[in-house]
Amino acid sequence: MVNQIVSFIRRKIFRMDKYRWDFQYINGRWDDLRTKEMERLFVARDLLKKYNSGGNIFEIGCGEGILFQHIAEVDFSFFEGIDISEIAITKTPKSTKSVFKAEDMETYIPINKPFTVIVLNEVLYYSKNPLKLLKRYIQFLEKDGVFLIGMYDTPKSKTIWQTISHDFIELESIEVKQDSKIWYYKVLRAVNNNKKL
């Protein structure tokens, strides 16, 4: 009972993201991702096939590592993933070609840099400052590396796309319609990838 009260206080009163996400994973809130998200996940996989050329891939907000489980056809050297939920990370697959960690995307320094592609699938709108976050991660990309970003179409995501459009070149954009909802997957390259931010 004490643990439930502490969990409630952390999640609902102090709004601590880590505990909210852990609670949701423990209670099966995201169990249907393996079915409902697959169409969108395959779009991300196909874009990885196109833009990754044997290099390292980094996924921010990897959850249970579902994307990693579906990229056998992608030519990559190593896959690194982080998620704020420790519960999600305990469910990630074990592989000699990957590492998954419970980390905060705002402060984490990747270990397998540089990356050919950095993936942010339905996670950018959880950042305190999406543009600052992307600019921070530019330093971990290869010279011609790209960001692969997926977001559900909402007023907030429209604002984010507009905000980051001045600093990033859109190489490709794919609209995914599913159950009368729309997601956008975009491949972006920094206008100035000189590693000095």
PDB file of C-alpha atoms in Angstrom:
ATOM      1  CA  MET A   1       0.000   0.000   0.000  1.00  0.00           C
ATOM      2  CA  VAL A   2       2.839   2.399   0.845  1.00  0.00           C
ATOM      3  CA  ASN A   3       4.476   1.690  -2.540  1.00  0.00           C
ATOM      4  CA  GLN A   4       1.195   2.471  -4.325  1.00  0.00           C
ATOM      5  CA  ILE A   5       0.874   5.771  -2.484  1.00  0.00           C
ATOM      6  CA  VAL A   6       4.489   6.731  -3.253  1.00  0.00           C
ATOM      7  CA  SER A   7       3.954   5.770  -6.908  1.00  0.00           C
ATOM      8  CA  PHE A   8       0.777   7.868  -7.071  1.00  0.00           C
ATOM      9  CA  ILE A   9       2.528  10.911  -5.553  1.00  0.00           C
ATOM     10  CA  ARG A  10       5.469  10.619  -7.973  1.00  0.00           C
ATOM     11  CA  ARG A  11       3.214  10.176 -11.031  1.00  0.00           C
ATOM     12  CA  LYS A  12       0.266  12.436 -10.321  1.00  0.00           C
ATOM     13  CA  ILE A  13       1.446  15.130  -7.928  1.00  0.00           C
ATOM     14  CA  PHE A  14       5.093  15.645  -8.869  1.00  0.00           C
ATOM     15  CA  ARG A  15       4.443  14.553 -12.503  1.00  0.00           C
ATOM     16  CA  MET A  16       7.706  12.583 -12.643  1.00  0.00           C
ATOM     17  CA  ASP A  17       7.836  11.176 -16.179  1.00  0.00           C
ATOM     18  CA  LYS A  18       9.929   8.122 -15.371  1.00  0.00           C
ATOM     19  CA  TYR A  19       7.408   6.838 -12.873  1.00  0.00           C
ATOM     20  CA  ARG A  20       4.433   7.585 -15.136  1.00  0.00           C
ATOM     21  CA  TRP A  21       5.981   5.608 -17.985  1.00  0.00           C
ATOM     22  CA  ASP A  22       7.026   2.723 -15.704  1.00  0.00           C
ATOM     23  CA  PHE A  23       3.481   2.573 -14.327  1.00  0.00           C
ATOM     24  CA  GLN A  24       2.024   2.470 -17.831  1.00  0.00           C
ATOM     25  CA  TYR A  25       4.362  -0.337 -18.953  1.00  0.00           C
ATOM     26  CA  ILE A  26       3.700  -2.362 -15.786  1.00  0.00           C
ATOM     27  CA  ASN A  27      -0.041  -2.073 -16.360  1.00  0.00           C
ATOM     28  CA  GLY A  28       0.089  -3.060 -20.044  1.00  0.00           C
ATOM     29  CA  ARG A  29      -0.787   0.375 -21.443  1.00  0.00           C
ATOM     30  CA  TRP A  30       1.590  -0.134 -24.397  1.00  0.00           C
ATOM     31  CA  ASP A  31       1.094  -3.877 -25.019  1.00  0.00           C
ATOM     32  CA  ASP A  32      -0.857  -3.235 -28.222  1.00  0.00           C
ATOM     33  CA  LEU A  33       2.063  -1.441 -29.903  1.00  0.00           C
ATOM     34  CA  ARG A  34       3.100  -4.752 -31.467  1.00  0.00           C
ATOM     35  CA  THR A  35      -0.163  -4.797 -33.404  1.00  0.00           C
ATOM     36  CA  LYS A  36      -1.448  -1.232 -33.770  1.00  0.00           C
ATOM     37  CA  GLU A  37       1.903   0.424 -34.442  1.00  0.00           C
ATOM     38  CA  MET A  38       3.275  -2.040 -36.967  1.00  0.00           C
ATOM     39  CA  GLU A  39       2.170  -0.174 -40.105  1.00  0.00           C
ATOM     40  CA  ARG A  40       3.937   2.966 -38.918  1.00  0.00           C
ATOM     41  CA  LEU A  41       6.903   0.968 -37.683  1.00  0.00           C
ATOM     42  CA  PHE A  42       7.375  -0.528 -41.144  1.00  0.00           C
ATOM     43  CA  VAL A  43       7.510   2.999 -42.604  1.00  0.00           C
ATOM     44  CA  ALA A  44      10.312   3.804 -40.151  1.00  0.00           C
ATOM     45  CA  ARG A  45      12.067   0.533 -41.033  1.00  0.00           C
ATOM     46  CA  ASP A  46      11.885   1.246 -44.773  1.00  0.00           C
ATOM     47  CA  LEU A  47      13.303   4.733 -44.251  1.00  0.00           C
ATOM     48  CA  LEU A  48      16.137   3.220 -42.202  1.00  0.00           C
ATOM     49  CA  LYS A  49      16.863   0.845 -45.090  1.00  0.00           C
ATOM     50  CA  LYS A  50      17.077   3.826 -47.418  1.00  0.00           C
ATOM     51  CA  TYR A  51      19.140   6.208 -45.283  1.00  0.00           C
ATOM     52  CA  ASN A  52      21.368   3.950 -43.193  1.00  0.00           C
ATOM     53  CA  SER A  53      24.456   2.678 -44.977  1.00  0.00           C
ATOM     54  CA  GLY A  54      25.977   0.165 -42.614  1.00  0.00           C
ATOM     55  CA  GLY A  55      26.523   2.612 -39.784  1.00  0.00           C
ATOM     56  CA  ASN A  56      25.264   2.811 -36.227  1.00  0.00           C
ATOM     57  CA  ILE A  57      21.630   3.593 -35.389  1.00  0.00           C
ATOM     58  CA  PHE A  58      20.477   5.367 -32.231  1.00  0.00           C
ATOM     59  CA  GLU A  59      16.828   5.346 -31.122  1.00  0.00           C
ATOM     60  CA  ILE A  60      15.613   7.825 -28.535  1.00  0.00           C
ATOM     61  CA  GLY A  61      12.457   6.541 -26.851  1.00  0.00           C
ATOM     62  CA  CYS A  62      12.973   2.931 -27.919  1.00  0.00           C
ATOM     63  CA  GLY A  63      10.402   1.487 -25.495  1.00  0.00           C
ATOM     64  CA  GLU A  64      10.666  -2.309 -25.535  1.00  0.00           C
ATOM     65  CA  GLY A  65      12.930  -2.303 -28.606  1.00  0.00           C
ATOM     66  CA  ILE A  66      10.189  -3.128 -31.110  1.00  0.00           C
ATOM     67  CA  LEU A  67      11.853  -1.221 -33.966  1.00  0.00           C
ATOM     68  CA  PHE A  68      15.124  -3.102 -33.415  1.00  0.00           C
ATOM     69  CA  GLN A  69      13.248  -6.400 -33.652  1.00  0.00           C
ATOM     70  CA  HIS A  70      12.063  -5.536 -37.171  1.00  0.00           C
ATOM     71  CA  ILE A  71      15.188  -4.220 -38.899  1.00  0.00           C
ATOM     72  CA  ALA A  72      16.890  -7.457 -39.929  1.00  0.00           C
ATOM     73  CA  GLU A  73      16.828  -6.229 -43.551  1.00  0.00           C
ATOM     74  CA  VAL A  74      18.555  -2.952 -42.648  1.00  0.00           C
ATOM     75  CA  ASP A  75      22.314  -2.741 -43.154  1.00  0.00           C
ATOM     76  CA  PHE A  76      23.650  -1.495 -39.810  1.00  0.00           C
ATOM     77  CA  SER A  77      26.647  -2.087 -37.547  1.00  0.00           C
ATOM     78  CA  PHE A  78      25.194  -1.442 -34.107  1.00  0.00           C
ATOM     79  CA  PHE A  79      21.917  -0.288 -32.570  1.00  0.00           C
ATOM     80  CA  GLU A  80      21.738   1.776 -29.391  1.00  0.00           C
ATOM     81  CA  GLY A  81      18.424   2.617 -27.747  1.00  0.00           C
ATOM     82  CA  ILE A  82      17.356   4.598 -24.704  1.00  0.00           C
ATOM     83  CA  ASP A  83      14.029   5.023 -22.968  1.00  0.00           C
ATOM     84  CA  ILE A  84      12.996   6.771 -19.775  1.00  0.00           C
ATOM     85  CA  SER A  85      11.181   3.648 -18.561  1.00  0.00           C
ATOM     86  CA  GLU A  86      13.291   1.037 -16.797  1.00  0.00           C
ATOM     87  CA  ILE A  87      10.384  -1.394 -17.105  1.00  0.00           C
ATOM     88  CA  ALA A  88      10.371  -1.043 -20.902  1.00  0.00           C
ATOM     89  CA  ILE A  89      14.140  -1.547 -21.058  1.00  0.00           C
ATOM     90  CA  THR A  90      13.878  -4.826 -19.120  1.00  0.00           C
ATOM     91  CA  LYS A  91      11.708  -6.122 -22.006  1.00  0.00           C
ATOM     92  CA  THR A  92      14.156  -5.242 -24.810  1.00  0.00           C
ATOM     93  CA  PRO A  93      15.751  -8.050 -26.832  1.00  0.00           C
ATOM     94  CA  LYS A  94      19.267  -9.232 -26.043  1.00  0.00           C
ATOM     95  CA  SER A  95      21.710  -9.084 -28.939  1.00  0.00           C
ATOM     96  CA  THR A  96      25.428  -8.665 -29.595  1.00  0.00           C
ATOM     97  CA  LYS A  97      24.488  -5.902 -32.064  1.00  0.00           C
ATOM     98  CA  SER A  98      22.564  -3.740 -29.605  1.00  0.00           C
ATOM     99  CA  VAL A  99      22.490  -2.050 -26.224  1.00  0.00           C
ATOM    100  CA  PHE A 100      19.438  -0.615 -24.488  1.00  0.00           C
ATOM    101  CA  LYS A 101      19.507   1.669 -21.451  1.00  0.00           C
ATOM    102  CA  ALA A 102      17.075   3.503 -19.197  1.00  0.00           C
ATOM    103  CA  GLU A 103      18.205   7.112 -19.643  1.00  0.00           C
ATOM    104  CA  ASP A 104      16.902  10.667 -19.920  1.00  0.00           C
ATOM    105  CA  MET A 105      17.035  11.897 -23.521  1.00  0.00           C
ATOM    106  CA  GLU A 106      17.716  15.464 -22.404  1.00  0.00           C
ATOM    107  CA  THR A 107      21.075  14.590 -20.809  1.00  0.00           C
ATOM    108  CA  TYR A 108      22.265  11.227 -22.175  1.00  0.00           C
ATOM    109  CA  ILE A 109      25.585  10.951 -24.034  1.00  0.00           C
ATOM    110  CA  PRO A 110      25.515   7.969 -26.441  1.00  0.00           C
ATOM    111  CA  ILE A 111      28.353   5.440 -26.297  1.00  0.00           C
ATOM    112  CA  ASN A 112      28.374   4.122 -29.877  1.00  0.00           C
ATOM    113  CA  LYS A 113      28.632   7.410 -31.742  1.00  0.00           C
ATOM    114  CA  PRO A 114      28.771   8.583 -34.425  1.00  0.00           C
ATOM    115  CA  PHE A 115      25.440   7.482 -35.877  1.00  0.00           C
ATOM    116  CA  THR A 116      24.201   7.353 -39.442  1.00  0.00           C
ATOM    117  CA  VAL A 117      20.594   7.741 -38.254  1.00  0.00           C
ATOM    118  CA  ILE A 118      19.082   8.952 -35.002  1.00  0.00           C
ATOM    119  CA  VAL A 119      15.447   7.852 -34.628  1.00  0.00           C
ATOM    120  CA  LEU A 120      12.835   9.734 -32.589  1.00  0.00           C
ATOM    121  CA  ASN A 121       9.575   7.865 -33.122  1.00  0.00           C
ATOM    122  CA  GLU A 122       6.702   9.538 -31.281  1.00  0.00           C
ATOM    123  CA  VAL A 123       9.003  11.034 -28.675  1.00  0.00           C
ATOM    124  CA  LEU A 124       9.979  14.551 -29.783  1.00  0.00           C
ATOM    125  CA  TYR A 125       6.821  16.105 -28.341  1.00  0.00           C
ATOM    126  CA  TYR A 126       7.867  14.901 -24.865  1.00  0.00           C
ATOM    127  CA  SER A 127      11.007  17.048 -24.937  1.00  0.00           C
ATOM    128  CA  LYS A 128      11.066  20.259 -22.942  1.00  0.00           C
ATOM    129  CA  ASN A 129      12.659  21.979 -25.953  1.00  0.00           C
ATOM    130  CA  PRO A 130      12.535  19.863 -29.161  1.00  0.00           C
ATOM    131  CA  LEU A 131      14.790  22.153 -31.219  1.00  0.00           C
ATOM    132  CA  LYS A 132      17.434  22.310 -28.498  1.00  0.00           C
ATOM    133  CA  LEU A 133      17.280  18.518 -28.130  1.00  0.00           C
ATOM    134  CA  LEU A 134      17.857  17.941 -31.853  1.00  0.00           C
ATOM    135  CA  LYS A 135      20.669  20.482 -31.976  1.00  0.00           C
ATOM    136  CA  ARG A 136      22.307  18.744 -29.011  1.00  0.00           C
ATOM    137  CA  TYR A 137      22.231  15.387 -30.797  1.00  0.00           C
ATOM    138  CA  ILE A 138      23.734  16.725 -34.041  1.00  0.00           C
ATOM    139  CA  GLN A 139      27.174  16.268 -32.489  1.00  0.00           C
ATOM    140  CA  PHE A 140      26.570  12.497 -32.337  1.00  0.00           C
ATOM    141  CA  LEU A 141      25.741  12.152 -36.046  1.00  0.00           C
ATOM    142  CA  GLU A 142      28.129  11.295 -38.848  1.00  0.00           C
ATOM    143  CA  LYS A 143      28.831  14.162 -41.248  1.00  0.00           C
ATOM    144  CA  ASP A 144      25.964  13.147 -43.552  1.00  0.00           C
ATOM    145  CA  GLY A 145      23.852  11.595 -40.795  1.00  0.00           C
ATOM    146  CA  VAL A 146      20.123  12.190 -40.528  1.00  0.00           C
ATOM    147  CA  PHE A 147      17.290  12.289 -38.029  1.00  0.00           C
ATOM    148  CA  LEU A 148      14.287  10.036 -38.636  1.00  0.00           C
ATOM    149  CA  ILE A 149      11.360  11.605 -36.793  1.00  0.00           C
ATOM    150  CA  GLY A 150       7.816  10.301 -36.485  1.00  0.00           C
ATOM    151  CA  MET A 151       4.992  12.254 -34.870  1.00  0.00           C
ATOM    152  CA  TYR A 152       1.233  11.968 -34.588  1.00  0.00           C
ATOM    153  CA  ASP A 153      -0.458  14.916 -36.311  1.00  0.00           C
ATOM    154  CA  THR A 154      -1.591  17.331 -33.588  1.00  0.00           C
ATOM    155  CA  PRO A 155      -1.423  21.114 -33.150  1.00  0.00           C
ATOM    156  CA  LYS A 156       1.643  20.570 -30.929  1.00  0.00           C
ATOM    157  CA  SER A 157       3.457  18.454 -33.514  1.00  0.00           C
ATOM    158  CA  LYS A 158       2.623  20.989 -36.252  1.00  0.00           C
ATOM    159  CA  THR A 159       4.273  23.671 -34.102  1.00  0.00           C
ATOM    160  CA  ILE A 160       7.339  21.461 -33.585  1.00  0.00           C
ATOM    161  CA  TRP A 161       7.691  20.743 -37.323  1.00  0.00           C
ATOM    162  CA  GLN A 162       7.488  24.489 -38.002  1.00  0.00           C
ATOM    163  CA  THR A 163       9.983  25.341 -35.243  1.00  0.00           C
ATOM    164  CA  ILE A 164      12.634  22.890 -36.424  1.00  0.00           C
ATOM    165  CA  SER A 165      12.154  23.611 -40.152  1.00  0.00           C
ATOM    166  CA  HIS A 166      14.576  26.571 -40.068  1.00  0.00           C
ATOM    167  CA  ASP A 167      17.495  24.484 -38.829  1.00  0.00           C
ATOM    168  CA  PHE A 168      16.846  21.217 -40.694  1.00  0.00           C
ATOM    169  CA  ILE A 169      16.458  20.265 -44.332  1.00  0.00           C
ATOM    170  CA  GLU A 170      13.594  17.871 -45.035  1.00  0.00           C
ATOM    171  CA  LEU A 171      14.903  15.061 -47.250  1.00  0.00           C
ATOM    172  CA  GLU A 172      11.730  13.003 -47.252  1.00  0.00           C
ATOM    173  CA  SER A 173       8.264  13.040 -45.703  1.00  0.00           C
ATOM    174  CA  ILE A 174       5.720  10.223 -45.566  1.00  0.00           C
ATOM    175  CA  GLU A 175       2.139  10.555 -44.359  1.00  0.00           C
ATOM    176  CA  VAL A 176       0.639   7.493 -42.699  1.00  0.00           C
ATOM    177  CA  LYS A 177      -3.146   7.295 -42.273  1.00  0.00           C
ATOM    178  CA  GLN A 178      -4.453   4.756 -39.807  1.00  0.00           C
ATOM    179  CA  ASP A 179      -7.874   4.565 -38.131  1.00  0.00           C
ATOM    180  CA  SER A 180      -8.757   8.105 -39.302  1.00  0.00           C
ATOM    181  CA  LYS A 181      -5.578   9.435 -37.689  1.00  0.00           C
ATOM    182  CA  ILE A 182      -2.451  10.799 -39.365  1.00  0.00           C
ATOM    183  CA  TRP A 183       1.233  10.449 -38.552  1.00  0.00           C
ATOM    184  CA  TYR A 184       4.177  12.001 -40.364  1.00  0.00           C
ATOM    185  CA  TYR A 185       7.596  10.436 -40.730  1.00  0.00           C
ATOM    186  CA  LYS A 186      10.302  12.803 -41.889  1.00  0.00           C
ATOM    187  CA  VAL A 187      13.989  12.412 -42.621  1.00  0.00           C
ATOM    188  CA  LEU A 188      15.872  15.571 -41.688  1.00  0.00           C
ATOM    189  CA  ARG A 189      19.449  16.730 -42.041  1.00  0.00           C
ATOM    190  CA  ALA A 190      20.868  19.640 -40.102  1.00  0.00           C
ATOM    191  CA  VAL A 191      21.417  22.764 -42.184  1.00  0.00           C
ATOM    192  CA  ASN A 192      24.787  23.182 -40.491  1.00  0.00           C
ATOM    193  CA  ASN A 193      26.302  19.924 -39.236  1.00  0.00           C
ATOM    194  CA  ASN A 194      29.645  21.333 -38.163  1.00  0.00           C
ATOM    195  CA  LYS A 195      29.479  19.816 -34.643  1.00  0.00           C
ATOM    196  CA  LYS A 196      29.872  23.252 -33.039  1.00  0.00           C
ATOM    197  CA  LEU A 197      26.660  24.164 -31.310  1.00  0.00           C
TER     198      LEU A 197
END
